[in-house]
PDB file of C-alpha atoms and ligand atoms in Angstrom:
ATOM      1  CA  UNK U   1      -1.777  -0.089  13.098  1.00 88.00           C
ATOM      2  CA  UNK U   2       1.639  -0.398  11.694  1.00 93.00           C
ATOM      3  CA  UNK U   3       3.962   2.735  10.799  1.00 96.00           C
ATOM      4  CA  UNK U   4       7.183   2.754   9.070  1.00 97.00           C
ATOM      5  CA  UNK U   5       9.300   5.687   9.423  1.00 98.00           C
ATOM      6  CA  UNK U   6      12.331   6.118   6.653  1.00 98.00           C
ATOM      7  CA  UNK U   7      14.517   8.676   7.829  1.00 97.00           C
ATOM      8  CA  UNK U   8      18.281   8.691   8.108  1.00 96.00           C
ATOM      9  CA  UNK U   9      18.544  11.191  11.103  1.00 95.00           C
ATOM     10  CA  UNK U  10      18.236   8.835  13.995  1.00 94.00           C
ATOM     11  CA  UNK U  11      17.444  11.258  16.701  1.00 95.00           C
ATOM     12  CA  UNK U  12      14.449  12.712  14.739  1.00 95.00           C
ATOM     13  CA  UNK U  13      13.161   9.000  13.779  1.00 96.00           C
ATOM     14  CA  UNK U  14      13.539   8.053  17.582  1.00 96.00           C
ATOM     15  CA  UNK U  15      11.514  10.847  18.663  1.00 96.00           C
ATOM     16  CA  UNK U  16       8.565  10.308  16.178  1.00 96.00           C
ATOM     17  CA  UNK U  17       8.681   6.867  16.709  1.00 96.00           C
ATOM     18  CA  UNK U  18       8.257   7.641  20.686  1.00 96.00           C
ATOM     19  CA  UNK U  19       5.387   9.840  19.954  1.00 95.00           C
ATOM     20  CA  UNK U  20       3.296   7.634  17.482  1.00 94.00           C
ATOM     21  CA  UNK U  21       3.810   4.624  20.017  1.00 93.00           C
ATOM     22  CA  UNK U  22       2.375   6.830  22.857  1.00 90.00           C
ATOM     23  CA  UNK U  23      -0.696   6.872  20.615  1.00 87.00           C
ATOM     24  CA  UNK U  24      -0.651   2.919  20.283  1.00 82.00           C
ATOM     25  CA  UNK U  25       0.741   2.838  16.960  1.00 91.00           C
ATOM     26  CA  UNK U  26       3.307   0.349  16.277  1.00 92.00           C
ATOM     27  CA  UNK U  27       6.767   1.727  14.571  1.00 95.00           C
ATOM     28  CA  UNK U  28       9.440   0.616  12.801  1.00 95.00           C
ATOM     29  CA  UNK U  29      12.564   2.477  11.609  1.00 97.00           C
ATOM     30  CA  UNK U  30      14.408   1.996   8.401  1.00 97.00           C
ATOM     31  CA  UNK U  31      17.280   4.265   8.209  1.00 96.00           C
ATOM     32  CA  UNK U  32      18.526   4.395   4.432  1.00 97.00           C
ATOM     33  CA  UNK U  33      16.550   4.376   1.371  1.00 97.00           C
ATOM     34  CA  UNK U  34      17.491   0.407   0.408  1.00 97.00           C
ATOM     35  CA  UNK U  35      15.956  -0.409   3.720  1.00 96.00           C
ATOM     36  CA  UNK U  36      13.029   1.703   3.453  1.00 97.00           C
ATOM     37  CA  UNK U  37      12.233   0.401   0.011  1.00 97.00           C
ATOM     38  CA  UNK U  38      12.777  -3.343   1.198  1.00 95.00           C
ATOM     39  CA  UNK U  39      10.413  -2.813   4.318  1.00 95.00           C
ATOM     40  CA  UNK U  40       7.841  -0.778   2.424  1.00 95.00           C
ATOM     41  CA  UNK U  41       7.148  -3.715  -0.466  1.00 93.00           C
ATOM     42  CA  UNK U  42       6.471  -6.170   2.414  1.00 89.00           C
ATOM     43  CA  UNK U  43       3.114  -4.149   2.434  1.00 85.00           C
ATOM     44  CA  UNK U  44       2.488  -4.505   6.088  1.00 89.00           C
ATOM     45  CA  UNK U  45       2.338  -1.008   7.137  1.00 94.00           C
ATOM     46  CA  UNK U  46      -0.818   1.324   7.093  1.00 93.00           C
ATOM     47  CA  UNK U  47       1.229   4.450   6.755  1.00 96.00           C
ATOM     48  CA  UNK U  48       4.792   5.306   5.775  1.00 97.00           C
ATOM     49  CA  UNK U  49       6.595   8.350   6.910  1.00 98.00           C
ATOM     50  CA  UNK U  50       8.989   8.891   4.196  1.00 97.00           C
ATOM     51  CA  UNK U  51      11.936  11.170   4.134  1.00 95.00           C
ATOM     52  CA  UNK U  52      13.069  12.546   0.939  1.00 92.00           C
ATOM     53  CA  UNK U  53      16.894  13.020   1.438  1.00 91.00           C
ATOM     54  CA  UNK U  54      18.108   9.329   2.177  1.00 94.00           C
ATOM     55  CA  UNK U  55      21.293   7.434   1.658  1.00 96.00           C
ATOM     56  CA  UNK U  56      21.256   5.045  -1.513  1.00 95.00           C
ATOM     57  CA  UNK U  57      17.456   5.776  -2.583  1.00 95.00           C
ATOM     58  CA  UNK U  58      15.981   8.878  -2.331  1.00 92.00           C
ATOM     59  CA  UNK U  59      12.151   9.125  -1.020  1.00 93.00           C
ATOM     60  CA  UNK U  60      10.971   9.731  -4.641  1.00 91.00           C
ATOM     61  CA  UNK U  61      12.435   6.827  -5.908  1.00 93.00           C
ATOM     62  CA  UNK U  62      10.840   4.650  -2.765  1.00 95.00           C
ATOM     63  CA  UNK U  63       7.674   6.287  -3.504  1.00 94.00           C
ATOM     64  CA  UNK U  64       7.640   5.678  -7.068  1.00 92.00           C
ATOM     65  CA  UNK U  65       8.319   2.176  -6.649  1.00 94.00           C
ATOM     66  CA  UNK U  66       5.990   1.248  -4.079  1.00 94.00           C
ATOM     67  CA  UNK U  67       2.992   2.810  -6.333  1.00 91.00           C
ATOM     68  CA  UNK U  68       4.353   0.754  -9.484  1.00 91.00           C
ATOM     69  CA  UNK U  69       4.110  -2.271  -7.094  1.00 91.00           C
ATOM     70  CA  UNK U  70       0.528  -1.197  -6.138  1.00 87.00           C
ATOM     71  CA  UNK U  71       1.173  -0.553  -2.598  1.00 89.00           C
ATOM     72  CA  UNK U  72      -1.495   1.337  -1.236  1.00 86.00           C
ATOM     73  CA  UNK U  73       0.146   1.945   2.336  1.00 92.00           C
ATOM     74  CA  UNK U  74      -0.551   6.095   3.236  1.00 93.00           C
ATOM     75  CA  UNK U  75       2.653   8.050   2.407  1.00 94.00           C
ATOM     76  CA  UNK U  76       3.596  11.489   3.962  1.00 94.00           C
ATOM     77  CA  UNK U  77       6.959  13.058   2.895  1.00 92.00           C
ATOM     78  CA  UNK U  78       9.104  14.945   4.891  1.00 92.00           C
ATOM     79  CA  UNK U  79      10.615  17.640   2.819  1.00 86.00           C
ATOM     80  CA  UNK U  80      13.202  20.183   3.814  1.00 80.00           C
ATOM     81  CA  UNK U  81      12.015  23.908   3.932  1.00 64.00           C
ATOM     82  CA  UNK U  82      10.967  25.599   0.909  1.00 66.00           C
ATOM     83  CA  UNK U  83      11.616  22.696  -1.689  1.00 68.00           C
ATOM     84  CA  UNK U  84       8.162  23.694  -3.392  1.00 67.00           C
ATOM     85  CA  UNK U  85       9.209  21.675  -6.247  1.00 73.00           C
ATOM     86  CA  UNK U  86       9.771  18.641  -3.681  1.00 70.00           C
ATOM     87  CA  UNK U  87       6.455  18.655  -2.468  1.00 70.00           C
ATOM     88  CA  UNK U  88       4.599  18.918  -6.022  1.00 71.00           C
ATOM     89  CA  UNK U  89       6.873  16.183  -6.996  1.00 73.00           C
ATOM     90  CA  UNK U  90       5.644  13.858  -4.172  1.00 69.00           C
ATOM     91  CA  UNK U  91       2.069  14.571  -4.498  1.00 72.00           C
ATOM     92  CA  UNK U  92       2.130  13.998  -8.288  1.00 73.00           C
ATOM     93  CA  UNK U  93       4.046  10.448  -7.548  1.00 76.00           C
ATOM     94  CA  UNK U  94       1.155   9.299  -5.199  1.00 84.00           C
ATOM     95  CA  UNK U  95       2.057  10.809  -1.555  1.00 89.00           C
ATOM     96  CA  UNK U  96      -0.985  11.600   0.355  1.00 89.00           C
ATOM     97  CA  UNK U  97       0.581  14.181   2.410  1.00 88.00           C
ATOM     98  CA  UNK U  98       3.857  16.136   3.054  1.00 88.00           C
ATOM     99  CA  UNK U  99       5.367  18.044   6.037  1.00 90.00           C
ATOM    100  CA  UNK U 100       8.007  20.389   5.747  1.00 87.00           C
ATOM    101  CA  UNK U 101      11.206  19.972   8.066  1.00 88.00           C
ATOM    102  CA  UNK U 102      11.322  21.627  10.976  1.00 88.00           C
ATOM    103  CA  UNK U 103       8.463  20.427  12.410  1.00 90.00           C
ATOM    104  CA  UNK U 104       6.877  19.428  15.972  1.00 92.00           C
ATOM    105  CA  UNK U 105       6.047  15.926  16.353  1.00 92.00           C
ATOM    106  CA  UNK U 106       2.560  16.930  17.484  1.00 92.00           C
ATOM    107  CA  UNK U 107       2.253  18.025  13.655  1.00 92.00           C
ATOM    108  CA  UNK U 108       3.209  14.607  12.181  1.00 94.00           C
ATOM    109  CA  UNK U 109       0.806  13.029  14.794  1.00 93.00           C
ATOM    110  CA  UNK U 110      -1.880  14.890  13.677  1.00 91.00           C
ATOM    111  CA  UNK U 111      -1.378  14.479  10.107  1.00 92.00           C
ATOM    112  CA  UNK U 112      -0.623  10.442  10.748  1.00 94.00           C
ATOM    113  CA  UNK U 113      -4.256  10.459  12.712  1.00 90.00           C
ATOM    114  CA  UNK U 114      -5.930  12.453   9.780  1.00 88.00           C
ATOM    115  CA  UNK U 115      -4.610   9.775   7.083  1.00 90.00           C
ATOM    116  CA  UNK U 116      -5.394   6.770   8.965  1.00 87.00           C
ATOM    117  CA  UNK U 117      -9.217   7.722   9.625  1.00 78.00           C
ATOM    118  CA  UNK U 118     -10.526   4.127   9.506  1.00 50.00           C
ATOM    119  CA  UNK U 119     -13.949   4.173   7.422  1.00 43.00           C
ATOM    120  CA  UNK U 120     -15.252   1.237   9.896  1.00 37.00           C
ATOM    121  CA  UNK U 121     -14.312   3.217  12.998  1.00 41.00           C
ATOM    122  CA  UNK U 122     -17.484   4.825  14.585  1.00 43.00           C
ATOM    123  CA  UNK U 123     -17.236   8.946  15.197  1.00 48.00           C
ATOM    124  CA  UNK U 124     -14.851   8.202  18.322  1.00 55.00           C
ATOM    125  CA  UNK U 125     -11.864   7.575  16.313  1.00 61.00           C
ATOM    126  CA  UNK U 126     -10.528   5.486  19.286  1.00 77.00           C
ATOM    127  CA  UNK U 127     -13.278   2.859  18.878  1.00 84.00           C
ATOM    128  CA  UNK U 128     -13.570   0.032  16.675  1.00 88.00           C
ATOM    129  CA  UNK U 129     -16.570  -1.963  16.474  1.00 90.00           C
ATOM    130  CA  UNK U 130     -17.721  -5.530  15.156  1.00 93.00           C
ATOM    131  CA  UNK U 131     -20.681  -7.604  16.302  1.00 93.00           C
ATOM    132  CA  UNK U 132     -21.182  -7.078  19.734  1.00 94.00           C
ATOM    133  CA  UNK U 133     -17.666  -6.053  20.298  1.00 95.00           C
ATOM    134  CA  UNK U 134     -16.367  -2.838  20.804  1.00 93.00           C
ATOM    135  CA  UNK U 135     -12.386  -2.159  20.940  1.00 93.00           C
ATOM    136  CA  UNK U 136     -11.251   1.164  22.998  1.00 90.00           C
ATOM    137  CA  UNK U 137      -7.857   1.805  21.232  1.00 85.00           C
ATOM    138  CA  UNK U 138      -6.628   4.268  23.657  1.00 81.00           C
ATOM    139  CA  UNK U 139      -7.134   1.716  26.654  1.00 85.00           C
ATOM    140  CA  UNK U 140      -6.230  -1.085  25.116  1.00 88.00           C
ATOM    141  CA  UNK U 141      -9.725  -2.638  26.650  1.00 93.00           C
ATOM    142  CA  UNK U 142     -12.369  -5.158  24.745  1.00 95.00           C
ATOM    143  CA  UNK U 143     -15.831  -4.543  25.748  1.00 95.00           C
ATOM    144  CA  UNK U 144     -18.818  -6.646  24.932  1.00 94.00           C
ATOM    145  CA  UNK U 145     -21.702  -4.064  24.466  1.00 92.00           C
ATOM    146  CA  UNK U 146     -25.051  -6.627  25.302  1.00 90.00           C
ATOM    147  CA  UNK U 147     -23.041  -7.542  28.364  1.00 89.00           C
ATOM    148  CA  UNK U 148     -21.419  -4.529  29.660  1.00 89.00           C
ATOM    149  CA  UNK U 149     -18.467  -6.594  30.053  1.00 93.00           C
ATOM    150  CA  UNK U 150     -15.010  -5.775  29.447  1.00 94.00           C
ATOM    151  CA  UNK U 151     -11.625  -7.086  29.633  1.00 95.00           C
ATOM    152  CA  UNK U 152      -8.084  -5.448  29.367  1.00 94.00           C
ATOM    153  CA  UNK U 153      -5.502  -6.705  26.652  1.00 93.00           C
ATOM    154  CA  UNK U 154      -1.712  -6.834  26.198  1.00 91.00           C
ATOM    155  CA  UNK U 155      -0.111  -5.341  23.401  1.00 86.00           C
ATOM    156  CA  UNK U 156      -0.189  -8.507  21.218  1.00 87.00           C
ATOM    157  CA  UNK U 157      -3.658  -9.467  21.847  1.00 92.00           C
ATOM    158  CA  UNK U 158      -4.649  -5.950  21.176  1.00 92.00           C
ATOM    159  CA  UNK U 159      -2.730  -5.768  17.851  1.00 90.00           C
ATOM    160  CA  UNK U 160      -4.583  -9.428  16.767  1.00 92.00           C
ATOM    161  CA  UNK U 161      -7.693  -8.038  17.681  1.00 94.00           C
ATOM    162  CA  UNK U 162      -7.305  -4.712  15.806  1.00 92.00           C
ATOM    163  CA  UNK U 163      -6.508  -6.406  12.589  1.00 91.00           C
ATOM    164  CA  UNK U 164      -9.180  -8.902  12.857  1.00 94.00           C
ATOM    165  CA  UNK U 165     -11.832  -6.315  13.907  1.00 93.00           C
ATOM    166  CA  UNK U 166     -10.758  -3.928  10.589  1.00 88.00           C
ATOM    167  CA  UNK U 167     -10.942  -6.897   8.542  1.00 89.00           C
ATOM    168  CA  UNK U 168     -14.178  -9.024   9.830  1.00 90.00           C
ATOM    169  CA  UNK U 169     -15.542 -11.921   8.107  1.00 92.00           C
ATOM    170  CA  UNK U 170     -11.976 -12.109   5.731  1.00 91.00           C
ATOM    171  CA  UNK U 171      -9.453 -14.900   6.041  1.00 92.00           C
ATOM    172  CA  UNK U 172      -6.582 -13.621   7.250  1.00 92.00           C
ATOM    173  CA  UNK U 173      -3.286 -15.711   6.492  1.00 90.00           C
ATOM    174  CA  UNK U 174      -0.646 -16.899   9.220  1.00 87.00           C
ATOM    175  CA  UNK U 175       1.756 -14.867   7.410  1.00 83.00           C
ATOM    176  CA  UNK U 176      -0.281 -11.861   7.402  1.00 84.00           C
ATOM    177  CA  UNK U 177      -0.948 -11.954  10.955  1.00 87.00           C
ATOM    178  CA  UNK U 178       2.911 -12.390  11.880  1.00 84.00           C
ATOM    179  CA  UNK U 179       3.627  -9.443   9.750  1.00 81.00           C
ATOM    180  CA  UNK U 180       1.289  -7.296  11.145  1.00 82.00           C
ATOM    181  CA  UNK U 181       1.727  -8.148  14.827  1.00 84.00           C
ATOM    182  CA  UNK U 182       5.164  -9.105  14.787  1.00 81.00           C
ATOM    183  CA  UNK U 183       6.708  -7.065  12.083  1.00 78.00           C
ATOM    184  CA  UNK U 184       9.539  -8.122   9.664  1.00 71.00           C
ATOM    185  CA  UNK U 185      12.597  -8.498  11.608  1.00 59.00           C
ATOM    186  CA  UNK U 186      11.652 -10.136  14.890  1.00 60.00           C
ATOM    187  CA  UNK U 187      12.576 -13.781  15.541  1.00 63.00           C
ATOM    188  CA  UNK U 188       9.521 -15.601  16.548  1.00 62.00           C
ATOM    189  CA  UNK U 189       8.598 -18.968  17.933  1.00 62.00           C
ATOM    190  CA  UNK U 190       6.376 -20.708  15.112  1.00 60.00           C
ATOM    191  CA  UNK U 191       3.721 -21.446  17.837  1.00 67.00           C
ATOM    192  CA  UNK U 192       3.311 -17.721  19.247  1.00 83.00           C
ATOM    193  CA  UNK U 193       0.642 -16.839  16.875  1.00 85.00           C
ATOM    194  CA  UNK U 194      -1.250 -19.632  18.335  1.00 87.00           C
ATOM    195  CA  UNK U 195      -0.652 -18.943  21.543  1.00 88.00           C
ATOM    196  CA  UNK U 196      -1.956 -15.620  21.421  1.00 90.00           C
ATOM    197  CA  UNK U 197      -4.939 -16.785  19.541  1.00 93.00           C
ATOM    198  CA  UNK U 198      -5.979 -18.916  22.279  1.00 94.00           C
ATOM    199  CA  UNK U 199      -5.749 -15.940  24.700  1.00 94.00           C
ATOM    200  CA  UNK U 200      -7.549 -13.642  22.590  1.00 96.00           C
ATOM    201  CA  UNK U 201     -10.664 -16.561  22.089  1.00 96.00           C
ATOM    202  CA  UNK U 202     -10.416 -16.959  25.750  1.00 96.00           C
ATOM    203  CA  UNK U 203     -10.913 -13.367  26.399  1.00 96.00           C
ATOM    204  CA  UNK U 204     -13.832 -13.136  23.629  1.00 96.00           C
ATOM    205  CA  UNK U 205     -15.391 -16.239  25.931  1.00 95.00           C
ATOM    206  CA  UNK U 206     -14.734 -14.319  28.929  1.00 94.00           C
ATOM    207  CA  UNK U 207     -16.865 -11.107  28.318  1.00 95.00           C
ATOM    208  CA  UNK U 208     -19.742 -13.642  26.645  1.00 95.00           C
ATOM    209  CA  UNK U 209     -19.367 -12.018  23.146  1.00 96.00           C
ATOM    210  CA  UNK U 210     -20.694 -13.846  20.141  1.00 95.00           C
ATOM    211  CA  UNK U 211     -17.783 -13.177  18.119  1.00 96.00           C
ATOM    212  CA  UNK U 212     -15.574 -15.661  17.030  1.00 96.00           C
ATOM    213  CA  UNK U 213     -12.164 -16.184  15.484  1.00 96.00           C
ATOM    214  CA  UNK U 214     -12.828 -19.567  13.264  1.00 94.00           C
ATOM    215  CA  UNK U 215      -9.783 -21.597  11.847  1.00 93.00           C
ATOM    216  CA  UNK U 216      -9.687 -22.304   8.331  1.00 88.00           C
ATOM    217  CA  UNK U 217      -7.311 -25.558   7.916  1.00 85.00           C
ATOM    218  CA  UNK U 218      -4.266 -24.484   5.750  1.00 86.00           C
ATOM    219  CA  UNK U 219      -5.956 -20.913   4.828  1.00 90.00           C
ATOM    220  CA  UNK U 220      -5.788 -19.027   8.214  1.00 93.00           C
ATOM    221  CA  UNK U 221      -8.373 -17.529  10.526  1.00 95.00           C
ATOM    222  CA  UNK U 222     -11.515 -15.520  10.292  1.00 95.00           C
ATOM    223  CA  UNK U 223     -13.664 -13.375  12.604  1.00 96.00           C
ATOM    224  CA  UNK U 224     -17.336 -14.200  12.435  1.00 95.00           C
ATOM    225  CA  UNK U 225     -20.206 -12.798  14.237  1.00 94.00           C
ATOM    226  CA  UNK U 226     -22.366 -16.029  15.226  1.00 92.00           C
ATOM    227  CA  UNK U 227     -25.533 -13.838  15.324  1.00 84.00           C
ATOM    228  CA  UNK U 228     -25.382 -12.839  11.823  1.00 76.00           C
TER     229      UNK U 228
HETATM  230 CA1   CA M   1      17.465  12.923   5.443  1.00 93.10          CA
END
């Protein structure tokens, strides 16, 4: 899952990023309000950690604009101590939670995990299931339940599979996949996606899964269970 941190204090943003990346989240940082809004409007983020006091555009303006554009990323606001009005303002404008500064990165991680509880994940929040597949999020491992076979994944393969398994039976466009896996500002070779898809398909075959990733010419790709 992809998280955006909009925070102008570099050290704080870096500490949060490091903490969240340890938990396998993919994290981008924006260091002012304009960049933050631009990134947020791309609609590729599952969650946005949004500071209130920012250069050029404050957190509330950003929140207001993204909610007006129907972007449903979860938003956790960071407010200075005792700014009760900020909190109320934020929650009214569609923030999902707020955290008061100063805080421990542990606390932020806990709140992020609460917001990103995914309904199709099983009781164990580190497992995503589809068909005969089980994706172990904490170990970056893909398991075929019926065959008791498993294979390890590199980061990009993991991100591709996570996105498909959270959105099975839906066509995902190339653009959606690029943005989710590579993010906004990375220059990438245009055939990278196909390369990683072929790696992932090979791994699905290697563990004997019935799940496939189908190409729909001109539209994108779809994960399907052949047994259904
Ligand atoms: Ca700030």
